[in-house]
PDB file of C-alpha atoms in Angstrom:
ATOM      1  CA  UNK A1444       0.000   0.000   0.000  1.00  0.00           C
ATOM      2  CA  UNK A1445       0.854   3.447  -0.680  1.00  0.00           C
ATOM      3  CA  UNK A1446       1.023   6.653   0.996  1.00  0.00           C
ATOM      4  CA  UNK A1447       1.663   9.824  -0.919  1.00  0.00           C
ATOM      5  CA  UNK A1448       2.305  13.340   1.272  1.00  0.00           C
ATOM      6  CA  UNK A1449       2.096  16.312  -0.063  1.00  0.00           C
ATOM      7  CA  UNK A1450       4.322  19.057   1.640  1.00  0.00           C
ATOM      8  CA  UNK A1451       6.575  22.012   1.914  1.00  0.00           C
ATOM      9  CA  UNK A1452       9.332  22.612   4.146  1.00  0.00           C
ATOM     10  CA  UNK A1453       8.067  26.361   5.016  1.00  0.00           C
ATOM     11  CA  UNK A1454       4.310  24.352   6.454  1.00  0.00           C
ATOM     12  CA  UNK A1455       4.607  24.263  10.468  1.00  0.00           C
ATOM     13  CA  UNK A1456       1.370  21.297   9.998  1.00  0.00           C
ATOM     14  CA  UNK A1457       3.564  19.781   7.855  1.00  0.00           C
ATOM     15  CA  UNK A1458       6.113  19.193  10.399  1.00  0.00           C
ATOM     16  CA  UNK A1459       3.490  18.520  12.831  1.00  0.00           C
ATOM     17  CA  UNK A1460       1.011  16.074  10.610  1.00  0.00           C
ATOM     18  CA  UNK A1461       4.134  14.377   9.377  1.00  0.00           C
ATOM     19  CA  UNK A1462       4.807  13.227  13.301  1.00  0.00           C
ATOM     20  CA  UNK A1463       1.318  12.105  14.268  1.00  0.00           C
ATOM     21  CA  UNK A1464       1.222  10.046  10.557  1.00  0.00           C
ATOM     22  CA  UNK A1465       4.207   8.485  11.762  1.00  0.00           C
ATOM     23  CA  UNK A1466       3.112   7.664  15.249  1.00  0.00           C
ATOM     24  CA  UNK A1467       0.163   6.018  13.454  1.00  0.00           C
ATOM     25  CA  UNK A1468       2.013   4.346  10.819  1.00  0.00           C
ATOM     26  CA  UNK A1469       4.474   2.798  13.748  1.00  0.00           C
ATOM     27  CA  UNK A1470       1.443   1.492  15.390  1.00  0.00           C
ATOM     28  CA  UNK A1471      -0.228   0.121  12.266  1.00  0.00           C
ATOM     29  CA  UNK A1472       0.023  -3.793  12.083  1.00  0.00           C
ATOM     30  CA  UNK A1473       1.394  -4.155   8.194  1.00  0.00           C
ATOM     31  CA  UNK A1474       3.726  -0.898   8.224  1.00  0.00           C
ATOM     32  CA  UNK A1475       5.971  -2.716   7.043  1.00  0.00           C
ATOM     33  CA  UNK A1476       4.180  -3.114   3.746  1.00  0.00           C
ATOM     34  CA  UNK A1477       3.163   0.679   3.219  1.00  0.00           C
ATOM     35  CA  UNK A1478       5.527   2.731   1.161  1.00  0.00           C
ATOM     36  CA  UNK A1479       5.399   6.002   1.537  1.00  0.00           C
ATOM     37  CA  UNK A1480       6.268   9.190  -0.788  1.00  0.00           C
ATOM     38  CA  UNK A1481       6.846  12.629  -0.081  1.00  0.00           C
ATOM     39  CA  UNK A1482       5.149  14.836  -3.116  1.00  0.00           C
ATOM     40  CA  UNK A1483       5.929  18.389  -3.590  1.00  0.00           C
ATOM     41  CA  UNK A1484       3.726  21.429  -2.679  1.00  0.00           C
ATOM     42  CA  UNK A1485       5.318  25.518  -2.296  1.00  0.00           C
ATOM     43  CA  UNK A1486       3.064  27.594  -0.462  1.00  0.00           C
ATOM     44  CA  UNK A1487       4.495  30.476  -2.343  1.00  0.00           C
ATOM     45  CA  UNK A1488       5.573  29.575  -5.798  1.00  0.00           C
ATOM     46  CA  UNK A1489       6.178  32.700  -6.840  1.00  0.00           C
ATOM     47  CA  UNK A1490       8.745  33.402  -4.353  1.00  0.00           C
ATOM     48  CA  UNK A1491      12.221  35.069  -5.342  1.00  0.00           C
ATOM     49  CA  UNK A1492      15.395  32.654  -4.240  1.00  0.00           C
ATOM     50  CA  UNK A1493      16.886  35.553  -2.250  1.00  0.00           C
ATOM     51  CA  UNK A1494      13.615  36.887  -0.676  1.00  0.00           C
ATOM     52  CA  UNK A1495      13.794  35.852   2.405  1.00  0.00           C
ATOM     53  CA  UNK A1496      12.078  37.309   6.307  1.00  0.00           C
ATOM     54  CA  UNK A1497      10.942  36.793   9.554  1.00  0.00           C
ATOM     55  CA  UNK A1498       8.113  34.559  10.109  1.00  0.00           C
ATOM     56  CA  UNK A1499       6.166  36.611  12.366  1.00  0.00           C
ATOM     57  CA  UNK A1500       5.515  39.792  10.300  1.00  0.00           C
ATOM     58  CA  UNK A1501       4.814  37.498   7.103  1.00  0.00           C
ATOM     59  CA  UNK A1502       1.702  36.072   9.649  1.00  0.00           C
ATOM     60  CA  UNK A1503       0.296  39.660  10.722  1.00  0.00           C
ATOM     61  CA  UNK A1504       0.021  40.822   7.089  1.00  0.00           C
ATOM     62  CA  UNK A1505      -0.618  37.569   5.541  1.00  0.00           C
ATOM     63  CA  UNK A1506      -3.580  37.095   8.143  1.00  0.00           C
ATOM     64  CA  UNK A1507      -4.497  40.598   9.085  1.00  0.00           C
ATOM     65  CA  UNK A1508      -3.262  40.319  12.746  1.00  0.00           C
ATOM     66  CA  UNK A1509      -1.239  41.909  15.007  1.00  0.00           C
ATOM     67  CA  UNK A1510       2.259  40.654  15.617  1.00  0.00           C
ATOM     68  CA  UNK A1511       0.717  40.232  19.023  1.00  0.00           C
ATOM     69  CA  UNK A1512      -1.873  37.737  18.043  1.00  0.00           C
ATOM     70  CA  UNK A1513       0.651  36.225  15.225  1.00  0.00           C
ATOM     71  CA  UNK A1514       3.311  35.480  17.761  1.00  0.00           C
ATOM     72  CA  UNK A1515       0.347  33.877  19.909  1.00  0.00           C
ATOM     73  CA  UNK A1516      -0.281  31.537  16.721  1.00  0.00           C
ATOM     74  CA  UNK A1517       3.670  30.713  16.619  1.00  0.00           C
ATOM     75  CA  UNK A1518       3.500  29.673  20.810  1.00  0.00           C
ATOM     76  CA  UNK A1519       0.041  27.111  19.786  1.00  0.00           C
ATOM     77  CA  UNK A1520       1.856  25.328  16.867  1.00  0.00           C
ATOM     78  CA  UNK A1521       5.066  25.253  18.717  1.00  0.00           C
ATOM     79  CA  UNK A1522       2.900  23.332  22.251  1.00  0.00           C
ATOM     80  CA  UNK A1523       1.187  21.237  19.559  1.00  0.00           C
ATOM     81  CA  UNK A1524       4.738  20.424  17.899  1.00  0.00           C
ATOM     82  CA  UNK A1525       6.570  19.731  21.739  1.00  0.00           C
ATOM     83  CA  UNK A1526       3.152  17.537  22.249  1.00  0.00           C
ATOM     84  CA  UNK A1527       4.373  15.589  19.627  1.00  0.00           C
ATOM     85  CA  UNK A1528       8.095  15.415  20.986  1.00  0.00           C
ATOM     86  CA  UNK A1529       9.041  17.752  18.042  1.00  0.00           C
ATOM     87  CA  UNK A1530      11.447  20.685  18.575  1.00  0.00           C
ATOM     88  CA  UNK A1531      10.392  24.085  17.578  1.00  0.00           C
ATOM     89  CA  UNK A1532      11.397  27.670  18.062  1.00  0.00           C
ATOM     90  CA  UNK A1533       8.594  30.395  18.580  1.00  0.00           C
ATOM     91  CA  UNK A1534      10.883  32.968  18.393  1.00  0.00           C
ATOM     92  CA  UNK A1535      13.222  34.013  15.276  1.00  0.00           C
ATOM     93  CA  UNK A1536      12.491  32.195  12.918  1.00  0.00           C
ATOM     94  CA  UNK A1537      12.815  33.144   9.007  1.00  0.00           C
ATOM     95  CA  UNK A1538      10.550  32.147   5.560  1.00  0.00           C
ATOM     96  CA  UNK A1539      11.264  31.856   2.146  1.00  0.00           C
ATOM     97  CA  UNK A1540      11.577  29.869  -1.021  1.00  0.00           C
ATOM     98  CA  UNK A1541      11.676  26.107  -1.034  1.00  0.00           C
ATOM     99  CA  UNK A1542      12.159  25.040  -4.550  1.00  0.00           C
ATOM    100  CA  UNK A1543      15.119  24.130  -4.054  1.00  0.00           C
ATOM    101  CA  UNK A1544      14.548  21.817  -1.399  1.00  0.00           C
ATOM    102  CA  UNK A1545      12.059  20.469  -3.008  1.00  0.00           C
ATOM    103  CA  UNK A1546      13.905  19.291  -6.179  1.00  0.00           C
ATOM    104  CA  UNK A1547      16.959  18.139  -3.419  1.00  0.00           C
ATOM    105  CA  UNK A1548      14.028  15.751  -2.217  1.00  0.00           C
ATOM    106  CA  UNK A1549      13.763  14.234  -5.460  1.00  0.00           C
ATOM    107  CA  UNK A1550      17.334  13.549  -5.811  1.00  0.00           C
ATOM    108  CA  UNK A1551      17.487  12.205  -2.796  1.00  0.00           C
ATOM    109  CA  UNK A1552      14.228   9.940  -3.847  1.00  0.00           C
ATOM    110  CA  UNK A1553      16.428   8.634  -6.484  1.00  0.00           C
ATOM    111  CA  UNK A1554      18.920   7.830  -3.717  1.00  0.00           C
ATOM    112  CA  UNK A1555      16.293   6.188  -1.124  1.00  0.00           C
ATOM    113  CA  UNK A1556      17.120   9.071   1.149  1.00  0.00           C
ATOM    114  CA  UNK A1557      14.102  11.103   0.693  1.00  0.00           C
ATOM    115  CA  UNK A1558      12.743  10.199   4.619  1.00  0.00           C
ATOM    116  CA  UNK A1559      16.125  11.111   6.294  1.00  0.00           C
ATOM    117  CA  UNK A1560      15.985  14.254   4.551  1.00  0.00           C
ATOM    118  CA  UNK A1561      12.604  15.813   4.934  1.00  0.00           C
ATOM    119  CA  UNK A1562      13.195  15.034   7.839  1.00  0.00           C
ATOM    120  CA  UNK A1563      16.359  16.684   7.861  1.00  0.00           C
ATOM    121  CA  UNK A1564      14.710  20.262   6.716  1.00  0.00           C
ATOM    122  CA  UNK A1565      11.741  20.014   8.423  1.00  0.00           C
ATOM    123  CA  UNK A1566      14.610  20.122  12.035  1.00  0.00           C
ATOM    124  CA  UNK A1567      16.802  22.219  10.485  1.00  0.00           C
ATOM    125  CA  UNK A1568      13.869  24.822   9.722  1.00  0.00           C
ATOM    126  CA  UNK A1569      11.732  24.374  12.477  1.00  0.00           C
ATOM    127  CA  UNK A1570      14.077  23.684  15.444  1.00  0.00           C
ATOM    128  CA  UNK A1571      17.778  25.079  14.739  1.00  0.00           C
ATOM    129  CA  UNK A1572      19.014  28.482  14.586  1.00  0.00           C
ATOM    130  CA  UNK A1573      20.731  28.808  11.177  1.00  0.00           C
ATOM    131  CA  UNK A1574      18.374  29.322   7.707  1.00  0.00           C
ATOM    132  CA  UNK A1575      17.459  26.969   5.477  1.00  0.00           C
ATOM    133  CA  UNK A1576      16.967  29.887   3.059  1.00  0.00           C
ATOM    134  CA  UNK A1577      18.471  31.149   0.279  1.00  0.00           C
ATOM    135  CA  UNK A1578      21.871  29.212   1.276  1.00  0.00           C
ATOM    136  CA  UNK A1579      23.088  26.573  -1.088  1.00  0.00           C
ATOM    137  CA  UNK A1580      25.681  25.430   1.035  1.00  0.00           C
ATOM    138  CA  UNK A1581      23.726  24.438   4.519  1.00  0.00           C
ATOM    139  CA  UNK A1582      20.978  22.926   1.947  1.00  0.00           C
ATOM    140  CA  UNK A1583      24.492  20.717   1.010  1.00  0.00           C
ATOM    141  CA  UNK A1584      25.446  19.829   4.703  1.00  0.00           C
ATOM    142  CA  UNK A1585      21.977  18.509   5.710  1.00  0.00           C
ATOM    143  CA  UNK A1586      21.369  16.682   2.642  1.00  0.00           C
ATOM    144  CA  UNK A1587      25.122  14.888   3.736  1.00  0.00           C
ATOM    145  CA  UNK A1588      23.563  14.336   7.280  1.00  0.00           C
ATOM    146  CA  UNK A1589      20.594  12.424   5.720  1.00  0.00           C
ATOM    147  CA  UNK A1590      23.032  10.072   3.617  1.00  0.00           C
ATOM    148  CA  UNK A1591      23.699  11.558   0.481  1.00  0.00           C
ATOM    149  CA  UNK A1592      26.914  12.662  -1.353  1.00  0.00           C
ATOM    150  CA  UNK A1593      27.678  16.509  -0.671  1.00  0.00           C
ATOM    151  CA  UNK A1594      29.006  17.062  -4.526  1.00  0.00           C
ATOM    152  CA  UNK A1595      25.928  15.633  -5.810  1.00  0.00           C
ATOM    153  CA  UNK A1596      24.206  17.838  -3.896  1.00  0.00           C
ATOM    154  CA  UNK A1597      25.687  20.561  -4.686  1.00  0.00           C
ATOM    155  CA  UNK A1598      25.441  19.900  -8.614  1.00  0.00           C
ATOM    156  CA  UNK A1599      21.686  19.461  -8.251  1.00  0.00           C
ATOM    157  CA  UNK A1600      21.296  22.660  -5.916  1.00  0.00           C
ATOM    158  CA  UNK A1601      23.891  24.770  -9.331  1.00  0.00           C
ATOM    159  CA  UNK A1602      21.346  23.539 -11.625  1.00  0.00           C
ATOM    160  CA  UNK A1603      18.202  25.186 -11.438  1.00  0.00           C
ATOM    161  CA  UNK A1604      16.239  22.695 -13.913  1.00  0.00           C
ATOM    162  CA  UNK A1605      17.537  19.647 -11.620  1.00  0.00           C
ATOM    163  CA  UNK A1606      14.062  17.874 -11.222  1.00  0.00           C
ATOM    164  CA  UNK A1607      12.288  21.442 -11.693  1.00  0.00           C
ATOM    165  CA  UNK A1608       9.805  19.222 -13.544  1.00  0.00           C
ATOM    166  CA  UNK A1609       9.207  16.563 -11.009  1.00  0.00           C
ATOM    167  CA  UNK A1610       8.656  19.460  -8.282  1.00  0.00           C
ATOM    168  CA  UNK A1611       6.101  20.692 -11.039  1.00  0.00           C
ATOM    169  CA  UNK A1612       4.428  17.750 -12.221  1.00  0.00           C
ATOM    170  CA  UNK A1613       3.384  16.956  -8.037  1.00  0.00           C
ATOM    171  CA  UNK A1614       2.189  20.459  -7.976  1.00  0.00           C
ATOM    172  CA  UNK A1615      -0.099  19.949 -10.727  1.00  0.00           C
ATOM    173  CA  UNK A1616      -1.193  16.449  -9.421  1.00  0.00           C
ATOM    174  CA  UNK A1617      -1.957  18.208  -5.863  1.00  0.00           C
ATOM    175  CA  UNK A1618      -4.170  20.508  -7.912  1.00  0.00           C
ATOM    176  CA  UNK A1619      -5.788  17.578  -9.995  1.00  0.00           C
ATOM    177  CA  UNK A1620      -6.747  16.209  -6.508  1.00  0.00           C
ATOM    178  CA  UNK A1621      -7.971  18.960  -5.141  1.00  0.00           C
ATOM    179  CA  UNK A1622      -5.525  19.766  -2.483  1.00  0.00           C
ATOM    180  CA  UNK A1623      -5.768  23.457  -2.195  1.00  0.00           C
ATOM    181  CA  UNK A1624      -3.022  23.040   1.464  1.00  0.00           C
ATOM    182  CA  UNK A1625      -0.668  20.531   3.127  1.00  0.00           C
ATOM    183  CA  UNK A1626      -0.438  18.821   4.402  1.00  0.00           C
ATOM    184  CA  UNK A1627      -2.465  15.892   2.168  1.00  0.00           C
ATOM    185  CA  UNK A1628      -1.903  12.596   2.343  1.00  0.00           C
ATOM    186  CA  UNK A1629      -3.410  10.249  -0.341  1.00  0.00           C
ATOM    187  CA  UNK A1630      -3.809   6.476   1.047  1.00  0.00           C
ATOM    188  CA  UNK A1631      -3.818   3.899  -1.723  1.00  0.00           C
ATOM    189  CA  UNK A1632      -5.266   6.663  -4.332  1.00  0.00           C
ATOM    190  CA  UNK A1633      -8.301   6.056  -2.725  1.00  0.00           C
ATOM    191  CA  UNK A1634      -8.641   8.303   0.538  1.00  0.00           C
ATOM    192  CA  UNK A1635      -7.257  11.925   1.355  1.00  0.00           C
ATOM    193  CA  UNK A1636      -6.913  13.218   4.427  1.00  0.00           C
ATOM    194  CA  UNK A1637      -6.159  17.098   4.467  1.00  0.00           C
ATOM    195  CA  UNK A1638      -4.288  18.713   7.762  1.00  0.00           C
ATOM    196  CA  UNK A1639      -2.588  17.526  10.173  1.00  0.00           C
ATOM    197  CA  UNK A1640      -4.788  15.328  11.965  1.00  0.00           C
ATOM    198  CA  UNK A1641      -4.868  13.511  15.143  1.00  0.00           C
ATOM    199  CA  UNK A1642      -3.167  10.128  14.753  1.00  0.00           C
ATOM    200  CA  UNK A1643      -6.041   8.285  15.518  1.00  0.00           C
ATOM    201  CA  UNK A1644      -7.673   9.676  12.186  1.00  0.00           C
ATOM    202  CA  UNK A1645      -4.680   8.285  10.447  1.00  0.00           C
ATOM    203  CA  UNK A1646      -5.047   5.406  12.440  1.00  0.00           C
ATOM    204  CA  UNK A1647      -8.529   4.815  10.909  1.00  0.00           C
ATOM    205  CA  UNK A1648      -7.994   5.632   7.824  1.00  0.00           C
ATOM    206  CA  UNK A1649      -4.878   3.359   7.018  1.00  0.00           C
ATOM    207  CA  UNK A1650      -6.951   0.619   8.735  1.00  0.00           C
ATOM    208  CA  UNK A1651     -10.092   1.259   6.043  1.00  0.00           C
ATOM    209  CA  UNK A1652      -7.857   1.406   3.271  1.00  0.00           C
ATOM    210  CA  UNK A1653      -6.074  -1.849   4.262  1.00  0.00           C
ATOM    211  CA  UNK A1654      -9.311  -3.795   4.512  1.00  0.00           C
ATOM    212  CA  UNK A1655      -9.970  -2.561   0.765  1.00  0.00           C
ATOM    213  CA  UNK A1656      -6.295  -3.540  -0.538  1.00  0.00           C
ATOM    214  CA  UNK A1657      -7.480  -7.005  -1.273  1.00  0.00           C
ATOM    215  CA  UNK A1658      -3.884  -9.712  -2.587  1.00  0.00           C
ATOM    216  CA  UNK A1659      -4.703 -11.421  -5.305  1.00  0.00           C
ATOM    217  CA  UNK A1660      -6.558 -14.171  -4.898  1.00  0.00           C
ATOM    218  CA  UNK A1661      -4.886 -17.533  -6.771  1.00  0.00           C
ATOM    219  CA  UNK A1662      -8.000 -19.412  -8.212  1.00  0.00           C
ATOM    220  CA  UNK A1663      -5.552 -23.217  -8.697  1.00  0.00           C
ATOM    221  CA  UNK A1664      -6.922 -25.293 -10.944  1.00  0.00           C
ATOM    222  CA  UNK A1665      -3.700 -27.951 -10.587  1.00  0.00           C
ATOM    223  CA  UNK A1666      -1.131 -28.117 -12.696  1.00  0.00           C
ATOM    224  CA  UNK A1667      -1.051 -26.630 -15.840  1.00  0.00           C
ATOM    225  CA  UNK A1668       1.768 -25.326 -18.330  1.00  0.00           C
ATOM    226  CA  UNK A1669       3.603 -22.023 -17.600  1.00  0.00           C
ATOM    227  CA  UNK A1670       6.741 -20.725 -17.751  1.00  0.00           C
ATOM    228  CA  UNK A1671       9.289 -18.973 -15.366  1.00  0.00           C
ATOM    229  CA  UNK A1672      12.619 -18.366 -14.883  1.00  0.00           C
ATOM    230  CA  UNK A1673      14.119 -21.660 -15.969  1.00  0.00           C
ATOM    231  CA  UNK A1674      12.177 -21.739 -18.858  1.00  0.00           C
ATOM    232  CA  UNK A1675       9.167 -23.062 -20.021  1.00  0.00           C
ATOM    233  CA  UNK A1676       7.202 -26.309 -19.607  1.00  0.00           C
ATOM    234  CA  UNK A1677       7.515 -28.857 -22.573  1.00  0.00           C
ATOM    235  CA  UNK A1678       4.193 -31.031 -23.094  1.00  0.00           C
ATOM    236  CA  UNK A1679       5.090 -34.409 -23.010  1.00  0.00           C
ATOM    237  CA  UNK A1680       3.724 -36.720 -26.114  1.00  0.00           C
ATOM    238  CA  UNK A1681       1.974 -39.515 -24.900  1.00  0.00           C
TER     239      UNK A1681
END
């Protein structure tokens, strides 16, 4: 079974849906036979590389709050995200573009790193001091603390249509779905469920599409001719 994610690295319920679909994924009894794939989403496409800015003055105007009440915001994600033993700082934290991450991700998807390093940039953005923005070369170093190869990196980050179209072609699948926000997770291509929700929803809804992933079912009929990797079956004249 399948479970796609759509994300971006900028989402605070990213970070935080991300955890509780893991908690219920750990707790799930055939985990072991769902794969699941982190999709592409930017929150602001249009975004220049080098624009980058603090997080809580981007809230007040984006929202039409005070800094007051967007700060207030920042201190209830940041309880829900140390609920879910997830580091996060309220205070001084920047925003910018993420297309570059994103395309990193699909490199390191190619690599079967792609876990270790969303991962990796959710921390980095969400719980350490130094940007993830608009700096090729920390991109590098946390894409080498997830497992992959720090020139690679680096070659992906200097070309700027490096799996630009894979970054594109998710965004216009999210759209196709109808995710309008992240984070969306798509079970099986048969369930979504938008935001990020308690585990037990995920819980539930892993469980329903389970019961509906139905193996094959081997109607035997006894032996009959076939062939396989040693080659085929020769009918015997009687």
């Amino acid at each position: 079974m399948r479970v796609e994610i759509w994300s971006d690295i900028a989402c605070p319920w990213c970070y935080v849906g991300k955890a509780r679909f893991e908690k219920a994924l750990a707790a799930f009894p055939h985990h072991d036979r769902v794969e699941v794939v982190h999709r592409s989403f930017e929150l602001d496409p249009g975004r220049a590389k080098d624009d980058t800015g603090p997080v809580i003055p981007m809230l007040a105007k984006k929202y039409g709050m005070s800094e007051a009440q967007a700060q207030a915001a920042e201190d209830n994600v940041g309880a829900q995200a140390a609920a879910e033993g997830l580091g996060y700082r309220t205070r001084g934290r920047d925003h910018g573009n993420t297309f570059d991450m994103h395309r990193l991700l699909h490199f390191a998807k190619e690599q079967g790193r792609q876990g270790e390093l969303i991962q990796a940039l959710y921390e980095a953005n969400f719980a350490e001091e130094a940007s993830v923005f608009g700096d090729d070369e920390r991109l590098v170093a946390l894409a080498v603390t997830a497992g992959l190869d720090a020139d690679a990196a680096r070659a992906v980050l200097a070309d700027a249509e490096a799996y630009a179209d894979d970054v594109r072609a998710d965004e216009r699948e999210a759209a196709q779905l109808g995710a309008t926000g992240v984070p969306f997770f798509v079970i099986d291509r048969k369930y979504g469920v938008s935001g990020a929700q308690p585990a037990d929803v995920f819980s539930q809804a892993l469980a329903q599409a389970w019961a509906e992933h139905s193996p094959l079912t081997l109607i035997d009929r006894g032996e009959a001719d076939a062939c396989g990797p040693d080659g085929c079956a020769v009918p015997q004249q009687s």
